[in-house]
PDB file of C-alpha atoms and ligand atoms in Angstrom:
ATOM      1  CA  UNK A   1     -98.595  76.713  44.123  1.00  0.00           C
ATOM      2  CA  UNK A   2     -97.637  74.512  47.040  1.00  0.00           C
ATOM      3  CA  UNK A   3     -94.271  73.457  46.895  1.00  0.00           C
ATOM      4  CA  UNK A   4     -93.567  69.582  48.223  1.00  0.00           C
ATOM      5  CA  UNK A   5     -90.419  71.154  50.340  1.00  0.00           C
ATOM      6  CA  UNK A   6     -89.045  67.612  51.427  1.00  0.00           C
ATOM      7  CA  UNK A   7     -88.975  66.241  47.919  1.00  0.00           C
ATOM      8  CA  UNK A   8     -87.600  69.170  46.544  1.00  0.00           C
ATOM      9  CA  UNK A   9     -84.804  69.459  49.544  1.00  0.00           C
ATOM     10  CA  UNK A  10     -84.660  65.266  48.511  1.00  0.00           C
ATOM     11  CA  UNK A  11     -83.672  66.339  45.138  1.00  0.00           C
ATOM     12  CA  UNK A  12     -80.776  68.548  46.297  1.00  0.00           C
ATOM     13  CA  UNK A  13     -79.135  67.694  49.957  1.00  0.00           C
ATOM     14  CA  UNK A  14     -77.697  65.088  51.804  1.00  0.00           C
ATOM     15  CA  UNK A  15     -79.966  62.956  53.995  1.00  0.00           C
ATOM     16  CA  UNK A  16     -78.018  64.803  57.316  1.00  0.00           C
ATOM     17  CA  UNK A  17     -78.738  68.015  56.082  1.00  0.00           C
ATOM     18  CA  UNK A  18     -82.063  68.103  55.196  1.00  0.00           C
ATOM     19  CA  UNK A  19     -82.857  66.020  58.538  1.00  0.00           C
ATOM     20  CA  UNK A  20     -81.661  69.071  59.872  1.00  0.00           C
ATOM     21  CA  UNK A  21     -82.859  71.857  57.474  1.00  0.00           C
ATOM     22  CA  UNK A  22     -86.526  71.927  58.528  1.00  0.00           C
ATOM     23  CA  UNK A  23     -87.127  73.549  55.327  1.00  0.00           C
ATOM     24  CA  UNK A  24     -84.300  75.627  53.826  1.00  0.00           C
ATOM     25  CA  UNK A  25     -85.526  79.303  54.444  1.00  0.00           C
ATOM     26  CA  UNK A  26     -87.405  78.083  57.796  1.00  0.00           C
ATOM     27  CA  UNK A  27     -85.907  79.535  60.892  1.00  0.00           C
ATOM     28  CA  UNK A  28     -86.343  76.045  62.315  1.00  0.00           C
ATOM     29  CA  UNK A  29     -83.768  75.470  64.486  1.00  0.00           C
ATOM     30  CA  UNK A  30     -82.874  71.738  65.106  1.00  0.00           C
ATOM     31  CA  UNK A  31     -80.804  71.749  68.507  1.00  0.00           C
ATOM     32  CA  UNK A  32     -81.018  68.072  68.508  1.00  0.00           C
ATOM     33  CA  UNK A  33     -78.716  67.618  65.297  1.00  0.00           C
ATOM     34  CA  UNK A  34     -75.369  65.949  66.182  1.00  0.00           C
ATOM     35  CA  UNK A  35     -73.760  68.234  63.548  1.00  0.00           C
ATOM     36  CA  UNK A  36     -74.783  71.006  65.957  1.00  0.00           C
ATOM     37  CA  UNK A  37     -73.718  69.732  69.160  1.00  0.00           C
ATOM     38  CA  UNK A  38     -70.404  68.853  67.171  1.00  0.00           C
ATOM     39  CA  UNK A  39     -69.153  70.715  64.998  1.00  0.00           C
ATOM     40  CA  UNK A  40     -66.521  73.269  66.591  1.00  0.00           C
ATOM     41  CA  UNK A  41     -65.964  76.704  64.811  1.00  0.00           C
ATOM     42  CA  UNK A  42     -62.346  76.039  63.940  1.00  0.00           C
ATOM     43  CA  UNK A  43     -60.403  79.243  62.734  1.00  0.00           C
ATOM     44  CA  UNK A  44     -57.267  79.310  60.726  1.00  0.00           C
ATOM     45  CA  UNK A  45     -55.187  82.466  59.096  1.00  0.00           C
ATOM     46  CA  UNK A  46     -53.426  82.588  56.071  1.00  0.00           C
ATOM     47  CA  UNK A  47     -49.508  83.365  56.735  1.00  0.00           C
ATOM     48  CA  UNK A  48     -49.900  86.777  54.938  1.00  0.00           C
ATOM     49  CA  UNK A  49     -52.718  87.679  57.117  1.00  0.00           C
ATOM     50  CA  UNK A  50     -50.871  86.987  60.724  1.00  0.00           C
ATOM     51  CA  UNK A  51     -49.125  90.391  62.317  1.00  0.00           C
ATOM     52  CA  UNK A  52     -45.198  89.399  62.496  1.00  0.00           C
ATOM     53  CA  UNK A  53     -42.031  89.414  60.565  1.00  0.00           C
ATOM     54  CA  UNK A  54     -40.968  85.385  60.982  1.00  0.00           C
ATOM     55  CA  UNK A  55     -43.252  82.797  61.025  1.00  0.00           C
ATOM     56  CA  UNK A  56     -43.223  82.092  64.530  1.00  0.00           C
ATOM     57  CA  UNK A  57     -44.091  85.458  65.666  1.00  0.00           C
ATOM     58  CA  UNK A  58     -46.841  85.102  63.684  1.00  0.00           C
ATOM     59  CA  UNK A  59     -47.505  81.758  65.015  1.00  0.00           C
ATOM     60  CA  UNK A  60     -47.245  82.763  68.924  1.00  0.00           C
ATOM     61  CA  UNK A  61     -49.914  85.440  68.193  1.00  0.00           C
ATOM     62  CA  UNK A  62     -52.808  83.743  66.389  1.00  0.00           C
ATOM     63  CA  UNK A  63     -52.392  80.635  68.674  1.00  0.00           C
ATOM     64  CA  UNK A  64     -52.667  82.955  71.860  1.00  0.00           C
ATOM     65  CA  UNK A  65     -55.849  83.709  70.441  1.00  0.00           C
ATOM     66  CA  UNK A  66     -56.938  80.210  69.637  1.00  0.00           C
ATOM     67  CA  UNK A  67     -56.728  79.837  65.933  1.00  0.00           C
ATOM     68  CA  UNK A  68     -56.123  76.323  65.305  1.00  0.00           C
ATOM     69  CA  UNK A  69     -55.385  76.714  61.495  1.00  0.00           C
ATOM     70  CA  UNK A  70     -52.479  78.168  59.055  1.00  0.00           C
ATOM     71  CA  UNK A  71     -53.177  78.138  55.512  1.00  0.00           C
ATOM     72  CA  UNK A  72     -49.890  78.496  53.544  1.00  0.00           C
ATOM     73  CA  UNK A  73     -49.190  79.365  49.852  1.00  0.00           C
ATOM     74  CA  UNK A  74     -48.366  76.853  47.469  1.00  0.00           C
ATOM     75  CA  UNK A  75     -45.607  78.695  45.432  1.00  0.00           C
ATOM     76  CA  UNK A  76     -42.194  76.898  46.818  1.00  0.00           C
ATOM     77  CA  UNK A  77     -43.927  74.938  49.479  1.00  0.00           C
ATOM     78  CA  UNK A  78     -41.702  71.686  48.580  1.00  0.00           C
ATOM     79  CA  UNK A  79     -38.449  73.765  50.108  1.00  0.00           C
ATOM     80  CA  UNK A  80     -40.614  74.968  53.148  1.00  0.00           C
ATOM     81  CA  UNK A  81     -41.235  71.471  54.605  1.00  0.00           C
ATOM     82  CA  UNK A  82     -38.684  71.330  57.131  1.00  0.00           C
ATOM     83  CA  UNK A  83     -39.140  75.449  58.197  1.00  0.00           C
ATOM     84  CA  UNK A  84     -42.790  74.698  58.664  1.00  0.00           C
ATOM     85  CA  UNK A  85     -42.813  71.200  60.721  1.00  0.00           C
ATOM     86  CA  UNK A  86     -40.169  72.556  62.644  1.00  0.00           C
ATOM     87  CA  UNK A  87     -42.236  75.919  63.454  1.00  0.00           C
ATOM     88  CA  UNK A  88     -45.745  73.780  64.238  1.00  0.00           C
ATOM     89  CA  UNK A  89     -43.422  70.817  66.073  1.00  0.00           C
ATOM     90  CA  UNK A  90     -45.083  71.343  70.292  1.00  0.00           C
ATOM     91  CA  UNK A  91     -48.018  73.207  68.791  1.00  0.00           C
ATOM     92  CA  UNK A  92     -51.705  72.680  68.704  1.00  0.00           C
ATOM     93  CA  UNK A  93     -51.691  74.484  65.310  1.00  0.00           C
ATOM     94  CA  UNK A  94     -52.405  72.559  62.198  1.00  0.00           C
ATOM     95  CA  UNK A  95     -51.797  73.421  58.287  1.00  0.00           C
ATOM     96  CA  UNK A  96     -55.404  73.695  56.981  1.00  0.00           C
ATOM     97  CA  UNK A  97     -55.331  74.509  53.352  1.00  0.00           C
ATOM     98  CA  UNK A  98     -52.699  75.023  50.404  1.00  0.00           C
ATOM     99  CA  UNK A  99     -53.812  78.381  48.413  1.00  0.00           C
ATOM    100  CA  UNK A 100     -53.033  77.722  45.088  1.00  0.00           C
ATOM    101  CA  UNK A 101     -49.539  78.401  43.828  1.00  0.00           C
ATOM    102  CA  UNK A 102     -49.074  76.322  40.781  1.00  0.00           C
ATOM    103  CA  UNK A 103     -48.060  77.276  37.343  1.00  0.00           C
ATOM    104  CA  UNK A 104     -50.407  78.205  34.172  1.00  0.00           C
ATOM    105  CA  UNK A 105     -54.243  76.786  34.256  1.00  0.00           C
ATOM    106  CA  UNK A 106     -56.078  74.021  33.691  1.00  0.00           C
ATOM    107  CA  UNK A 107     -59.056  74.487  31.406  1.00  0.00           C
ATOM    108  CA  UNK A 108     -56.735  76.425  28.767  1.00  0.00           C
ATOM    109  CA  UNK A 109     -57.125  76.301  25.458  1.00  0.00           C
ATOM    110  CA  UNK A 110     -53.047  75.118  25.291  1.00  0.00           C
ATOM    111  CA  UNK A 111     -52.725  71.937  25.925  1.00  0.00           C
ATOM    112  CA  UNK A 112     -48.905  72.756  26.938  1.00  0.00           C
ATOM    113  CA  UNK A 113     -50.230  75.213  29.674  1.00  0.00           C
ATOM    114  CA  UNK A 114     -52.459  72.298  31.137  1.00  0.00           C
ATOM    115  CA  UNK A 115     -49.721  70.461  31.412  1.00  0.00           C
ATOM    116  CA  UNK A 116     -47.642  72.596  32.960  1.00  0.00           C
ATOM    117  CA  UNK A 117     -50.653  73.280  35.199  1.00  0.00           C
ATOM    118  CA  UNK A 118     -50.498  69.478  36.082  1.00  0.00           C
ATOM    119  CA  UNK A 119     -47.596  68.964  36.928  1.00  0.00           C
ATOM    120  CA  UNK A 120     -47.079  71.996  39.516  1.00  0.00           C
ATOM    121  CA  UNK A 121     -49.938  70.920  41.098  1.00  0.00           C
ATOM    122  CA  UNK A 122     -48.431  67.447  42.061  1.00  0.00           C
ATOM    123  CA  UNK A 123     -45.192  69.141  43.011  1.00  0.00           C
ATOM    124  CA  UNK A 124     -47.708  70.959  45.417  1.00  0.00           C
ATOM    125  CA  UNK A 125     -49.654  68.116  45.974  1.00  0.00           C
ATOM    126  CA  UNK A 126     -46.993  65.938  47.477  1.00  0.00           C
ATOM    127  CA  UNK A 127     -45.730  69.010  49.704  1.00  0.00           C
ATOM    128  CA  UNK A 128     -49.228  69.489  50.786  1.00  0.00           C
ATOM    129  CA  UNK A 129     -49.982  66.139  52.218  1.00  0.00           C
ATOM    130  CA  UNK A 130     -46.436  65.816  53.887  1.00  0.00           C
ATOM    131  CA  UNK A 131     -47.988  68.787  55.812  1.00  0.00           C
ATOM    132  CA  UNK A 132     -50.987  67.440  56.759  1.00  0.00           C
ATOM    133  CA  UNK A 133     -52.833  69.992  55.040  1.00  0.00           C
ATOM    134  CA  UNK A 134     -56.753  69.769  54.317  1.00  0.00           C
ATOM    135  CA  UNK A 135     -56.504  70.343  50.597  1.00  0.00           C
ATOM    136  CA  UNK A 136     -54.851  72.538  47.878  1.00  0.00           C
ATOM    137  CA  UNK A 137     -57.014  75.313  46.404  1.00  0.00           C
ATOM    138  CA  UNK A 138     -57.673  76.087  42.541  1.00  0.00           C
ATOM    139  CA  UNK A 139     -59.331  78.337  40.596  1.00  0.00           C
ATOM    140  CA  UNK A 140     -59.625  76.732  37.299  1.00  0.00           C
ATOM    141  CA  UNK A 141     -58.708  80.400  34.891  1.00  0.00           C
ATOM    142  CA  UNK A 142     -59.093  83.315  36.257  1.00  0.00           C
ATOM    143  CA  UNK A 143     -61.411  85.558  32.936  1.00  0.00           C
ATOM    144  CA  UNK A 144     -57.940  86.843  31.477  1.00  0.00           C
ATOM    145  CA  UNK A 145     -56.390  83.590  31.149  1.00  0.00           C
ATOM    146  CA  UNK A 146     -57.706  82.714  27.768  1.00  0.00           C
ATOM    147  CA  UNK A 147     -59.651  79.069  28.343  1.00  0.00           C
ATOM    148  CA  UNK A 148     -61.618  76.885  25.797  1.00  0.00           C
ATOM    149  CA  UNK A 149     -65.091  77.256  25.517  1.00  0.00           C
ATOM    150  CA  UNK A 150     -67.774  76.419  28.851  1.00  0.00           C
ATOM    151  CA  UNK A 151     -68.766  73.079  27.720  1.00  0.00           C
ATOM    152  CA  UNK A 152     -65.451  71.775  26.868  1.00  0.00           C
ATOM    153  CA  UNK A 153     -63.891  73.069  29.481  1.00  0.00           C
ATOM    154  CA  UNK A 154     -66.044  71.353  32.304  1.00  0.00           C
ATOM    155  CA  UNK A 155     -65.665  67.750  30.619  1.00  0.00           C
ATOM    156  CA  UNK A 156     -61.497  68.506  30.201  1.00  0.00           C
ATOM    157  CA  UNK A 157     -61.643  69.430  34.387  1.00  0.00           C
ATOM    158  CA  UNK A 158     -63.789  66.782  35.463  1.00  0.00           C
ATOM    159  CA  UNK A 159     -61.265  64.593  33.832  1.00  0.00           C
ATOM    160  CA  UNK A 160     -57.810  66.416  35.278  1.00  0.00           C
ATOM    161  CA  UNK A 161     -59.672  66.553  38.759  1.00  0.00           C
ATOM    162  CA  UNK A 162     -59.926  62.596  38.492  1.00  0.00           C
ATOM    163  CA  UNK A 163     -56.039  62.602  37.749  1.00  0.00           C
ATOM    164  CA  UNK A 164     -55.316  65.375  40.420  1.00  0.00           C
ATOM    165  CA  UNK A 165     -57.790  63.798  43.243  1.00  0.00           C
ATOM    166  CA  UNK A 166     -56.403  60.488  42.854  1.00  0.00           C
ATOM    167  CA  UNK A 167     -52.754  61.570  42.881  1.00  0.00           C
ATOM    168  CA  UNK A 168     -53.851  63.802  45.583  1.00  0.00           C
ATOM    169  CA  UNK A 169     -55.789  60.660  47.467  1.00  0.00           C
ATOM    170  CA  UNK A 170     -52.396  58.815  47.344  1.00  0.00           C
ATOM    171  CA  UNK A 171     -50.534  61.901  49.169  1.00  0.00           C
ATOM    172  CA  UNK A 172     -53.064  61.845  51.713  1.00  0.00           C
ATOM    173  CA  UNK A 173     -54.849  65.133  51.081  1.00  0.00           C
ATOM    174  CA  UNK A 174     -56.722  66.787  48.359  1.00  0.00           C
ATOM    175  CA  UNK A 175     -57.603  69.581  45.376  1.00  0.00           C
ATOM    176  CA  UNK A 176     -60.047  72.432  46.571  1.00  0.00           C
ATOM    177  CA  UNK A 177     -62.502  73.760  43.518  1.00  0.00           C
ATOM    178  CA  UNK A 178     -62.856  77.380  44.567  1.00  0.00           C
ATOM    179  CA  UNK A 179     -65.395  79.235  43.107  1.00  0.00           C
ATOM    180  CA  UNK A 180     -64.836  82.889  42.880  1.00  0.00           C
ATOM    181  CA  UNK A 181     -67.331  85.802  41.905  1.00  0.00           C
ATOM    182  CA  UNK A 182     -67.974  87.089  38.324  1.00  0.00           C
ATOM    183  CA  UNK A 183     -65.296  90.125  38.595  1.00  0.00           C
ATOM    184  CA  UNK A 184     -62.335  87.002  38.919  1.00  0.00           C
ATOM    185  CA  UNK A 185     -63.745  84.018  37.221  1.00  0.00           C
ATOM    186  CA  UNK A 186     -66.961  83.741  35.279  1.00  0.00           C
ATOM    187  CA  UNK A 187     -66.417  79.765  34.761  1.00  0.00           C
ATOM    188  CA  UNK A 188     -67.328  78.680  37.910  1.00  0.00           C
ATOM    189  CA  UNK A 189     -69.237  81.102  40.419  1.00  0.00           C
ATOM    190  CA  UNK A 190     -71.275  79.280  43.159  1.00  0.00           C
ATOM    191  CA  UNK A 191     -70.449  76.892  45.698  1.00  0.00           C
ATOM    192  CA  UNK A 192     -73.482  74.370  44.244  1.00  0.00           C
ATOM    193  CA  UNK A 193     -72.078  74.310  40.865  1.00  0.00           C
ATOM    194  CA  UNK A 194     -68.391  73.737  42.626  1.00  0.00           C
ATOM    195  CA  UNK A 195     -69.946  71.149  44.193  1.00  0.00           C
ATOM    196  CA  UNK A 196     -71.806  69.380  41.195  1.00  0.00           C
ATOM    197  CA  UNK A 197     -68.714  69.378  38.884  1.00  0.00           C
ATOM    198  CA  UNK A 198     -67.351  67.738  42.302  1.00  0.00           C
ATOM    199  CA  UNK A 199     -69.891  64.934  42.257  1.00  0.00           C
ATOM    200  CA  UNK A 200     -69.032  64.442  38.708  1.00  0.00           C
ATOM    201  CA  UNK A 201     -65.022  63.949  39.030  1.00  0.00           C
ATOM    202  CA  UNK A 202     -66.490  61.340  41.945  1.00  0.00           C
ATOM    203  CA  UNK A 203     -63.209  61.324  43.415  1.00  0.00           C
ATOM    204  CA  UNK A 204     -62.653  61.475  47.252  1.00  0.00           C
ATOM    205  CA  UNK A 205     -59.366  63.242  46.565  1.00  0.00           C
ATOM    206  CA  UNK A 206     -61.675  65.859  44.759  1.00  0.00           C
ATOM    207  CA  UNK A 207     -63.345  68.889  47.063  1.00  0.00           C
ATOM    208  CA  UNK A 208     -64.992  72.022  46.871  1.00  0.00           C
ATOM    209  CA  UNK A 209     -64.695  75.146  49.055  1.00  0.00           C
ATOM    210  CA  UNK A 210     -66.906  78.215  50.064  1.00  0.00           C
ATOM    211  CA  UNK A 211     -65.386  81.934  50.512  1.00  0.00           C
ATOM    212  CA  UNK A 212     -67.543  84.480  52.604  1.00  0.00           C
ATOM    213  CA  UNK A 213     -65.935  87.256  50.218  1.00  0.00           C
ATOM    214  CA  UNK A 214     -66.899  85.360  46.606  1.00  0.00           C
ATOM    215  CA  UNK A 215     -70.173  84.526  47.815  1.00  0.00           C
ATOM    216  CA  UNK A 216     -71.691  88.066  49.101  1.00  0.00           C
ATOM    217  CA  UNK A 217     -71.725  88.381  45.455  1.00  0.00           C
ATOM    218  CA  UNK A 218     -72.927  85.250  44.064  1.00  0.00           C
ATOM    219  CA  UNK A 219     -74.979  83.444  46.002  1.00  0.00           C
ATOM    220  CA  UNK A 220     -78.980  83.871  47.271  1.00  0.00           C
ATOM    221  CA  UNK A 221     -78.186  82.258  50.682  1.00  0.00           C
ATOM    222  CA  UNK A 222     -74.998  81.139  52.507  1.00  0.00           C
ATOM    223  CA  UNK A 223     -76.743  78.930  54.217  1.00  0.00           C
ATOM    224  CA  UNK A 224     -77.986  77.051  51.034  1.00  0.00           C
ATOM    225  CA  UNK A 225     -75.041  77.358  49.234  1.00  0.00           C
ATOM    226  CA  UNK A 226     -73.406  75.483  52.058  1.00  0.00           C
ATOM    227  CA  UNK A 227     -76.288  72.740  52.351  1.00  0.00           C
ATOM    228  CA  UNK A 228     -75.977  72.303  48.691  1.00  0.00           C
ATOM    229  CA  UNK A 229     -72.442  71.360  48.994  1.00  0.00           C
ATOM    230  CA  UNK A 230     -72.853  69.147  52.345  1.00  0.00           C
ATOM    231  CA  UNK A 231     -69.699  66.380  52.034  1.00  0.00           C
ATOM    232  CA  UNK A 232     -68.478  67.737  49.620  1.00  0.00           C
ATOM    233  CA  UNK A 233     -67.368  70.879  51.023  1.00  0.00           C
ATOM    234  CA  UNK A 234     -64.165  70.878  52.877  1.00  0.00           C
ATOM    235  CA  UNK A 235     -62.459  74.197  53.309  1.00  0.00           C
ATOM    236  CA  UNK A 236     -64.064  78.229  54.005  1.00  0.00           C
ATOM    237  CA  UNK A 237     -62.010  81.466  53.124  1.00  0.00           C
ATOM    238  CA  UNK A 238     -63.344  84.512  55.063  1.00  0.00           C
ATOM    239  CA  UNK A 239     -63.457  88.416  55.142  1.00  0.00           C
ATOM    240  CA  UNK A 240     -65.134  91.161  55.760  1.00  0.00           C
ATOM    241  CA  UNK A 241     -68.175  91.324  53.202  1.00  0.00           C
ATOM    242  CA  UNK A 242     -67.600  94.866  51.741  1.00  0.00           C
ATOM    243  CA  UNK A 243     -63.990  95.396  51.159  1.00  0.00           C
ATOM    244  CA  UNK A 244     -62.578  91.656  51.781  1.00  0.00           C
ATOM    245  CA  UNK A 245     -60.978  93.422  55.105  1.00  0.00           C
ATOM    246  CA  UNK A 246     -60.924  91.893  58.237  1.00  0.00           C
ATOM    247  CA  UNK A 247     -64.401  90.154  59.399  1.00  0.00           C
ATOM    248  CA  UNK A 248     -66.173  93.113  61.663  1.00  0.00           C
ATOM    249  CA  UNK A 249     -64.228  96.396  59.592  1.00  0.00           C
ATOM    250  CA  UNK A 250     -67.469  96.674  57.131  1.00  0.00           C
ATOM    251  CA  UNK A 251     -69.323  96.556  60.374  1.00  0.00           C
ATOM    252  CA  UNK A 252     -73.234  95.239  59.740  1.00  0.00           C
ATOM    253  CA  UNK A 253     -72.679  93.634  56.376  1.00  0.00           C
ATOM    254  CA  UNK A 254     -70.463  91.245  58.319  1.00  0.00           C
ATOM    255  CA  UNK A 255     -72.762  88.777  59.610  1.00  0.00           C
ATOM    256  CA  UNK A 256     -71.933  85.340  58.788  1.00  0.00           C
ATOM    257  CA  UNK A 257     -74.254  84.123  61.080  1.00  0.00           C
ATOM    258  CA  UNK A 258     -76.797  82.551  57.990  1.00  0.00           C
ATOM    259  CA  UNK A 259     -73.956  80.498  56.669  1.00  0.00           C
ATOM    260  CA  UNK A 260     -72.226  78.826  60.078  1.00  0.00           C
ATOM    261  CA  UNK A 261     -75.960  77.932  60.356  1.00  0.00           C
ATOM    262  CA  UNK A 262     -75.160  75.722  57.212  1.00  0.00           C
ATOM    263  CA  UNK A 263     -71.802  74.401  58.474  1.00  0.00           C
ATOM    264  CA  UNK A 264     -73.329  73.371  61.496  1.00  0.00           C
ATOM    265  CA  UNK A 265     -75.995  71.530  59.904  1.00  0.00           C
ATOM    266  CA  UNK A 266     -73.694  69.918  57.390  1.00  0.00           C
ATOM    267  CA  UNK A 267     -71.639  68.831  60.154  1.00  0.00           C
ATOM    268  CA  UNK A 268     -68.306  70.504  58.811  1.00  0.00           C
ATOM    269  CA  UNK A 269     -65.346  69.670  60.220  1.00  0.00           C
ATOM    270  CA  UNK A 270     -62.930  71.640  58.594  1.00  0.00           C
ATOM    271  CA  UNK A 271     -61.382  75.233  58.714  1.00  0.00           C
ATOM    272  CA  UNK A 272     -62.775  78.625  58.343  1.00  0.00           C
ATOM    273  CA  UNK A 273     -59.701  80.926  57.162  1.00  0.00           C
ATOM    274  CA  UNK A 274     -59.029  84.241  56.787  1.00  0.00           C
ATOM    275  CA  UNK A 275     -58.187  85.389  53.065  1.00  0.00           C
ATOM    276  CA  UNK A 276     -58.303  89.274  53.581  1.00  0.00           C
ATOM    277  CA  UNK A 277     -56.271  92.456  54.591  1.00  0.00           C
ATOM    278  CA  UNK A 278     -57.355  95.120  57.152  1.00  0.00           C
ATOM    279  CA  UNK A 279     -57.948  98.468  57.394  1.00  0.00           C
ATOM    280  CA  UNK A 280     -56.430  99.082  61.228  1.00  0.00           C
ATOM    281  CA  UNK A 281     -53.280  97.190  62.913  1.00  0.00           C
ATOM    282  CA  UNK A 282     -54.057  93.302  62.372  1.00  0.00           C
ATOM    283  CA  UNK A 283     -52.725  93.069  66.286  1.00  0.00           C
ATOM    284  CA  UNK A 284     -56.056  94.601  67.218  1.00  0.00           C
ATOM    285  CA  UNK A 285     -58.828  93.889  64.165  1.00  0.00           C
ATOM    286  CA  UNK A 286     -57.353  90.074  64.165  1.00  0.00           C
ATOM    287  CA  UNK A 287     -58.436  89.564  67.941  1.00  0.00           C
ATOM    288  CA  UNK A 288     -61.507  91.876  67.625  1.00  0.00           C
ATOM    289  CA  UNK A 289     -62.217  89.176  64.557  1.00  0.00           C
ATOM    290  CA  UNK A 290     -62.047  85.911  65.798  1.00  0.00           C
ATOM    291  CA  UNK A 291     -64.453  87.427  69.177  1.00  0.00           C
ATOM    292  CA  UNK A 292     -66.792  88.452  66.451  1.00  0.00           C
ATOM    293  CA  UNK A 293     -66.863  84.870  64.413  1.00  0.00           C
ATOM    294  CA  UNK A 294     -66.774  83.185  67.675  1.00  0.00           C
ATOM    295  CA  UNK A 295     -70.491  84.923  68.909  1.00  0.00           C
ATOM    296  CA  UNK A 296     -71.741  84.372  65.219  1.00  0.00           C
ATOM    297  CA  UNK A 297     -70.831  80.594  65.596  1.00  0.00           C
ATOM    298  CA  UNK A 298     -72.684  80.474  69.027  1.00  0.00           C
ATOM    299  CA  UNK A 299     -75.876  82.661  67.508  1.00  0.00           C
ATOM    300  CA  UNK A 300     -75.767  80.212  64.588  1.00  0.00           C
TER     301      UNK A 300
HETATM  302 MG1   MG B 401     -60.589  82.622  48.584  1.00  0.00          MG
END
């Protein structure tokens, strides 16, 4: 049967992205998109993930070799405010994402764990967007945090994420739905159904993200699961695709060429961050990391 590829793109994508797409498993390339010419491969690092004992060693050495990102942890982040604006103060770097951090978890089955959920979240919220920061990530439950059944659940999120994103919209940032793989969180597994429940809330304070390392499990195409969350997406965890190591350690299976394909053509202008540990000395595998995302990006 012949399939009517633009409608059923239509159906699916924004009207950038499938001006672009050519057909979603074509290897049309469309040099002509802005969103190619534009969009920059920018590279953060989680703090745990940078070699060095203080935060500005760690600092000196991912900006020497032009990471533009740190992605923080939420737990406490209200009493790091002035550490970290003095640390960034004279520095190109920028705080991309918040990862998580907050207390208890939202789609519970106790409604005094939601609220404590809630509220940590604004406590993060506010420190978040005094930062600058892109977003704060959330998993909804992880599977041992006991949560109320799938149906109930979504409608109860889509509900806190309009709270959250408009509290977050007022602190000038926003939430982050991550969507993890089947081993961490069964609720919510691929970036399109992040990005649907996203739509839903219809909040601009409301976002979903994409992680490399979740998705090598979940997802049929990076590239897809990208397109399929065009605007909506605004934040991109990375690691190597075998032992969520540093990018290039599982050697082959670390191509993320397929997917920066989709970022480009979505026109993303956000951060791609390493969430991961490494095998060798991060002084060498971060360097020999960034090299290998930054001839990906160009291949892309
Ligand atoms: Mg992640």
């Amino acid at each position: 049967m012949a399939i009517d590829r633009r409608n059923f793109l239509g159906t699916a994508f924004s009207g950038a992205a499938l001006a672009a797409s050519g057909g979603l498993f074509s290897s049309f390339r469309s040099e002509s998109h802005s969103g190619r010419r534009h969009t920059k491969l920018k590279i953060s690092c989680q703090e745990g993930v940078a070699p060095g004992k203080e935060l500005n060693e760690k600092l000196d050495f991912i900006e020497s070799l032009g990471i533009v990102g740190i992605e923080f942890g939420g737990r406490g982040l209200e009493k790091r405010i002035d550490e970290i604006q003095l640390a960034l103060k004279n520095r190109k770097l920028k705080v991309s994402a918040i990862c998580a951090g907050f207390e208890g978890w939202l789609i519970s089955d106790d409604p005094a764990i939601q609220k404590k959920c809630m509220d940590s979240m604004k406590v993060i919220l506010g420190a978040a967007g005094q930062l600058g920061s892109t977003g704060v990530i959330f998993v909804p439950a992880f599977n041992n945090q006991k949560s109320l059944p799938d149906k109930e659940a979504r409608e109860l999120l889509i509900a806190q994420m309009q709270e959250l994103g408009e509290y977050a919209l007022q602190n000038k940032t926003r939430i982050l739905l991550e969507p993890l793989n089947r081993e961490e969180c069964y609720f919510c597994r691929q970036v399109a159904d992040g990005a649907a429940i996203v739509r839903d809330v219809n909040n601009a304070g409301a976002a979903v993200m994409g992680d490399f390392w979740h998705m090598t499990r979940e997802e049929t195409n990076d590239r897809a699961a990208f397109l399929s969350a065009g605007d909506y997406l605004h934040h991109v965890h990375i690691a190597s695709r075998k032992r969520r190591k540093m990018p290039g350690e599982d050697g082959e299976a670390d191509n993320y060429t397929n997917g920066f394909r989709g970022l480009k053509e979505i026109n993303y202008q956000d951060f791609v961050s390493f969430e991961c540990g490494s095998v060798g000395d991060s002084k060498i595998t971060l360097p020999a990391a960034v090299k290998l995302m930054n001839e990906q990006w160009k291949k892309a």
